[in-house]
Amino acid sequence: MGLFSKLFSKKEKKTEEPKEEKIFFDDEYCRFYYINNPNCEEFGYEGEIEPESSSGRTEALGIYIDTDSPETTEAAKCHAMFRETMADIDRFTFDAKKRVSDFFLLDPGYNGHQSSGQQLMDSMRIFDMEFFRNGSIILLIDFPGEHGVYASDIHLTINADGSREIDFKDYNNEKHRHTC
């Protein structure tokens, strides 16, 4: 049977697909993994900064940094922007939260609880920071809790020239964009 089974068996050779090594680099804040998604024109690195027990944060902060160009895996420019931001993160987040809370305070239609600016700032959560090769930084913001704002998908864009724009959806799912 050994000879016939060898001749007539239909064993397929298992071909091992080559394992692609993930490209990454380590930073003092987290490990960044390379992503290459041409459909979304994402060529960069993603990482998550885990909360520190003393900071009061309870959830990880997502970070995205663009590569220097779509053709390379180098990300020196955006990594430098990230490092500069993290060097003074308290001032950076205070300024971002202050601008967003001031914006929503100017229109009581989006601030249903009539919260104060400080209450809005305290309830605001920046959950993602994205650094782009054009020099802009985008913050994704949420208002969990009772001092919420009647808006979702809030993005604060800090352009390379220093101007700021806020994008959000109201509860009718209409998109809005304003300078702030």
mmCIF file of C-alpha atoms in Angstrom:
data_model
loop_
_atom_site.group_PDB
_atom_site.id
_atom_site.type_symbol
_atom_site.label_atom_id
_atom_site.label_comp_id
_atom_site.label_asym_id
_atom_site.label_seq_id
_atom_site.Cartn_x
_atom_site.Cartn_y
_atom_site.Cartn_z
ATOM 1 C CA MET A 1 0.000 0.000 0.000
ATOM 2 C CA GLY A 2 2.895 2.312 0.626
ATOM 3 C CA LEU A 3 3.884 2.422 -3.060
ATOM 4 C CA PHE A 4 0.308 2.928 -4.350
ATOM 5 C CA SER A 5 -0.500 5.551 -1.766
ATOM 6 C CA LYS A 6 2.569 7.506 -2.748
ATOM 7 C CA LEU A 7 1.705 7.308 -6.433
ATOM 8 C CA PHE A 8 -1.988 8.091 -6.194
ATOM 9 C CA SER A 9 -2.248 10.362 -3.207
ATOM 10 C CA LYS A 10 -3.133 13.959 -3.814
ATOM 11 C CA LYS A 11 -1.131 15.530 -1.076
ATOM 12 C CA GLU A 12 -0.513 19.155 -1.791
ATOM 13 C CA LYS A 13 2.686 20.671 -0.776
ATOM 14 C CA LYS A 14 2.149 23.273 1.862
ATOM 15 C CA THR A 15 3.664 26.488 0.748
ATOM 16 C CA GLU A 16 4.514 28.862 3.480
ATOM 17 C CA GLU A 17 3.766 32.447 2.727
ATOM 18 C CA PRO A 18 6.669 34.634 3.599
ATOM 19 C CA LYS A 19 6.001 36.473 6.813
ATOM 20 C CA GLU A 20 6.257 40.190 6.341
ATOM 21 C CA GLU A 21 8.156 41.825 9.139
ATOM 22 C CA LYS A 22 6.370 44.762 10.635
ATOM 23 C CA ILE A 23 8.218 48.018 10.385
ATOM 24 C CA PHE A 24 8.249 49.914 13.642
ATOM 25 C CA PHE A 25 10.270 52.235 15.799
ATOM 26 C CA ASP A 26 10.274 52.858 19.503
ATOM 27 C CA ASP A 27 9.909 56.235 21.123
ATOM 28 C CA GLU A 28 9.921 57.063 24.819
ATOM 29 C CA TYR A 29 6.119 57.386 24.628
ATOM 30 C CA CYS A 30 5.184 54.273 22.672
ATOM 31 C CA ARG A 31 6.001 51.917 19.811
ATOM 32 C CA PHE A 32 4.979 53.164 16.362
ATOM 33 C CA TYR A 33 3.968 50.646 13.679
ATOM 34 C CA TYR A 34 4.143 51.471 9.993
ATOM 35 C CA ILE A 35 0.915 51.475 7.992
ATOM 36 C CA ASN A 36 0.696 51.684 4.239
ATOM 37 C CA ASN A 37 -2.847 52.206 3.010
ATOM 38 C CA PRO A 38 -2.892 53.712 -0.506
ATOM 39 C CA ASN A 39 -6.721 53.654 -0.630
ATOM 40 C CA CYS A 40 -6.857 56.242 2.167
ATOM 41 C CA GLU A 41 -3.518 57.827 1.295
ATOM 42 C CA GLU A 42 -2.195 56.835 4.701
ATOM 43 C CA PHE A 43 1.517 56.340 4.757
ATOM 44 C CA GLY A 44 2.742 56.685 8.282
ATOM 45 C CA TYR A 45 3.026 55.260 11.747
ATOM 46 C CA GLU A 46 0.436 54.594 14.433
ATOM 47 C CA GLY A 47 0.962 54.203 18.134
ATOM 48 C CA GLU A 48 -0.914 54.416 21.413
ATOM 49 C CA ILE A 49 0.273 56.225 24.486
ATOM 50 C CA GLU A 50 -0.918 54.326 27.524
ATOM 51 C CA PRO A 51 -2.329 56.416 30.359
ATOM 52 C CA GLU A 52 -0.121 57.205 33.307
ATOM 53 C CA SER A 53 -1.714 56.691 36.667
ATOM 54 C CA SER A 54 -0.848 60.222 37.824
ATOM 55 C CA SER A 55 -2.190 61.979 34.720
ATOM 56 C CA GLY A 56 -5.838 61.165 35.347
ATOM 57 C CA ARG A 57 -6.302 59.736 31.835
ATOM 58 C CA THR A 58 -8.063 56.422 31.728
ATOM 59 C CA GLU A 59 -7.828 55.577 28.035
ATOM 60 C CA ALA A 60 -4.962 55.356 25.588
ATOM 61 C CA LEU A 61 -4.195 58.298 23.319
ATOM 62 C CA GLY A 62 -3.938 57.328 19.646
ATOM 63 C CA ILE A 63 -1.100 58.901 17.666
ATOM 64 C CA TYR A 64 -0.613 59.009 13.898
ATOM 65 C CA ILE A 65 2.477 60.484 12.233
ATOM 66 C CA ASP A 66 2.892 60.805 8.466
ATOM 67 C CA THR A 67 5.992 59.632 6.665
ATOM 68 C CA ASP A 68 8.143 62.282 4.994
ATOM 69 C CA SER A 69 6.627 61.197 1.659
ATOM 70 C CA PRO A 70 4.475 58.293 0.457
ATOM 71 C CA GLU A 71 7.564 56.713 -1.116
ATOM 72 C CA THR A 72 9.549 56.360 2.112
ATOM 73 C CA THR A 73 9.163 54.871 5.564
ATOM 74 C CA GLU A 74 11.095 57.745 7.149
ATOM 75 C CA ALA A 75 9.007 60.037 9.357
ATOM 76 C CA ALA A 76 11.543 62.542 10.683
ATOM 77 C CA LYS A 77 9.494 65.712 10.087
ATOM 78 C CA CYS A 78 6.262 64.523 11.724
ATOM 79 C CA HIS A 79 8.086 62.702 14.481
ATOM 80 C CA ALA A 80 9.840 65.995 15.311
ATOM 81 C CA MET A 81 6.413 67.750 15.398
ATOM 82 C CA PHE A 82 5.132 65.036 17.717
ATOM 83 C CA ARG A 83 8.155 65.339 20.033
ATOM 84 C CA GLU A 84 7.837 69.130 20.121
ATOM 85 C CA THR A 85 4.141 68.831 21.018
ATOM 86 C CA MET A 86 4.790 66.249 23.719
ATOM 87 C CA ALA A 87 7.528 68.419 25.260
ATOM 88 C CA ASP A 88 4.829 70.942 26.218
ATOM 89 C CA ILE A 89 1.722 68.754 26.146
ATOM 90 C CA ASP A 90 -0.005 70.458 29.080
ATOM 91 C CA ARG A 91 0.069 73.874 27.393
ATOM 92 C CA PHE A 92 -0.850 72.335 24.028
ATOM 93 C CA THR A 93 -3.904 70.468 25.343
ATOM 94 C CA PHE A 94 -5.011 73.438 27.459
ATOM 95 C CA ASP A 95 -4.931 75.711 24.396
ATOM 96 C CA ALA A 96 -6.807 73.179 22.251
ATOM 97 C CA LYS A 97 -9.470 72.541 24.890
ATOM 98 C CA LYS A 98 -9.874 76.271 25.562
ATOM 99 C CA ARG A 99 -10.445 77.049 21.873
ATOM 100 C CA VAL A 100 -12.982 74.250 21.460
ATOM 101 C CA SER A 101 -14.873 75.093 24.657
ATOM 102 C CA ASP A 102 -14.928 78.814 23.738
ATOM 103 C CA PHE A 103 -16.298 77.928 20.313
ATOM 104 C CA PHE A 104 -19.167 75.878 21.718
ATOM 105 C CA LEU A 105 -19.910 78.443 24.435
ATOM 106 C CA LEU A 106 -20.521 81.070 21.741
ATOM 107 C CA ASP A 107 -23.423 79.027 20.372
ATOM 108 C CA PRO A 108 -25.785 77.833 23.123
ATOM 109 C CA GLY A 109 -27.502 75.562 20.595
ATOM 110 C CA TYR A 110 -24.563 73.180 20.902
ATOM 111 C CA ASN A 111 -24.192 73.509 24.675
ATOM 112 C CA GLY A 112 -27.432 72.062 26.022
ATOM 113 C CA HIS A 113 -26.434 72.016 29.656
ATOM 114 C CA GLN A 114 -25.309 75.639 29.637
ATOM 115 C CA SER A 115 -21.991 74.466 31.027
ATOM 116 C CA SER A 116 -19.231 76.872 31.892
ATOM 117 C CA GLY A 117 -16.022 76.951 29.885
ATOM 118 C CA GLN A 118 -14.164 75.193 32.672
ATOM 119 C CA GLN A 119 -16.804 72.455 32.870
ATOM 120 C CA LEU A 120 -16.515 71.878 29.124
ATOM 121 C CA MET A 121 -12.730 71.786 29.315
ATOM 122 C CA ASP A 122 -12.837 69.349 32.223
ATOM 123 C CA SER A 123 -15.243 67.014 30.427
ATOM 124 C CA MET A 124 -13.431 67.159 27.078
ATOM 125 C CA ARG A 125 -11.239 64.242 26.021
ATOM 126 C CA ILE A 126 -8.645 64.320 23.265
ATOM 127 C CA PHE A 127 -8.441 60.714 22.136
ATOM 128 C CA ASP A 128 -6.341 60.971 18.984
ATOM 129 C CA MET A 129 -3.580 63.248 17.658
ATOM 130 C CA GLU A 130 -2.494 63.158 14.020
ATOM 131 C CA PHE A 131 0.635 64.843 12.622
ATOM 132 C CA PHE A 132 0.816 65.425 8.848
ATOM 133 C CA ARG A 133 3.680 66.196 6.498
ATOM 134 C CA ASN A 134 1.976 69.449 5.404
ATOM 135 C CA GLY A 135 2.577 70.745 8.950
ATOM 136 C CA SER A 136 -0.972 70.392 10.260
ATOM 137 C CA ILE A 137 -2.037 68.622 13.436
ATOM 138 C CA ILE A 138 -5.544 67.199 13.843
ATOM 139 C CA LEU A 139 -7.029 66.429 17.248
ATOM 140 C CA LEU A 140 -10.058 64.157 17.602
ATOM 141 C CA ILE A 141 -12.178 65.256 20.540
ATOM 142 C CA ASP A 142 -15.078 63.838 22.504
ATOM 143 C CA PHE A 143 -17.294 65.211 25.250
ATOM 144 C CA PRO A 144 -18.243 62.224 27.378
ATOM 145 C CA GLY A 145 -20.265 62.785 30.510
ATOM 146 C CA GLU A 146 -22.976 65.135 31.634
ATOM 147 C CA HIS A 147 -21.359 68.356 30.435
ATOM 148 C CA GLY A 148 -21.520 67.243 26.822
ATOM 149 C CA VAL A 149 -21.942 69.277 23.709
ATOM 150 C CA TYR A 150 -24.606 68.626 21.073
ATOM 151 C CA ALA A 151 -22.022 67.695 18.455
ATOM 152 C CA SER A 152 -20.032 64.631 17.435
ATOM 153 C CA ASP A 153 -17.000 63.777 15.286
ATOM 154 C CA ILE A 154 -15.237 66.884 16.575
ATOM 155 C CA HIS A 155 -11.898 67.593 14.903
ATOM 156 C CA LEU A 156 -9.665 70.539 15.706
ATOM 157 C CA THR A 157 -7.155 71.209 12.940
ATOM 158 C CA ILE A 158 -4.104 73.313 13.724
ATOM 159 C CA ASN A 159 -2.713 74.349 10.358
ATOM 160 C CA ALA A 160 0.976 74.950 9.658
ATOM 161 C CA ASP A 161 0.322 78.714 9.519
ATOM 162 C CA GLY A 162 -1.146 78.619 13.048
ATOM 163 C CA SER A 163 -4.784 79.039 11.992
ATOM 164 C CA ARG A 164 -7.313 76.675 13.527
ATOM 165 C CA GLU A 165 -10.473 75.074 12.180
ATOM 166 C CA ILE A 166 -13.116 73.045 13.941
ATOM 167 C CA ASP A 167 -15.119 70.381 12.124
ATOM 168 C CA PHE A 168 -18.067 68.554 13.663
ATOM 169 C CA LYS A 169 -21.450 67.008 13.014
ATOM 170 C CA ASP A 170 -24.590 68.213 14.724
ATOM 171 C CA TYR A 171 -27.252 65.786 15.901
ATOM 172 C CA ASN A 172 -28.956 66.022 12.501
ATOM 173 C CA ASN A 173 -25.707 64.602 11.067
ATOM 174 C CA GLU A 174 -24.956 67.832 9.200
ATOM 175 C CA LYS A 175 -21.287 68.665 8.870
ATOM 176 C CA HIS A 176 -19.989 72.053 9.971
ATOM 177 C CA ARG A 177 -16.598 73.751 9.568
ATOM 178 C CA HIS A 178 -15.611 76.988 11.262
ATOM 179 C CA THR A 179 -12.427 78.852 12.046
ATOM 180 C CA CYS A 180 -11.692 79.365 15.695
#
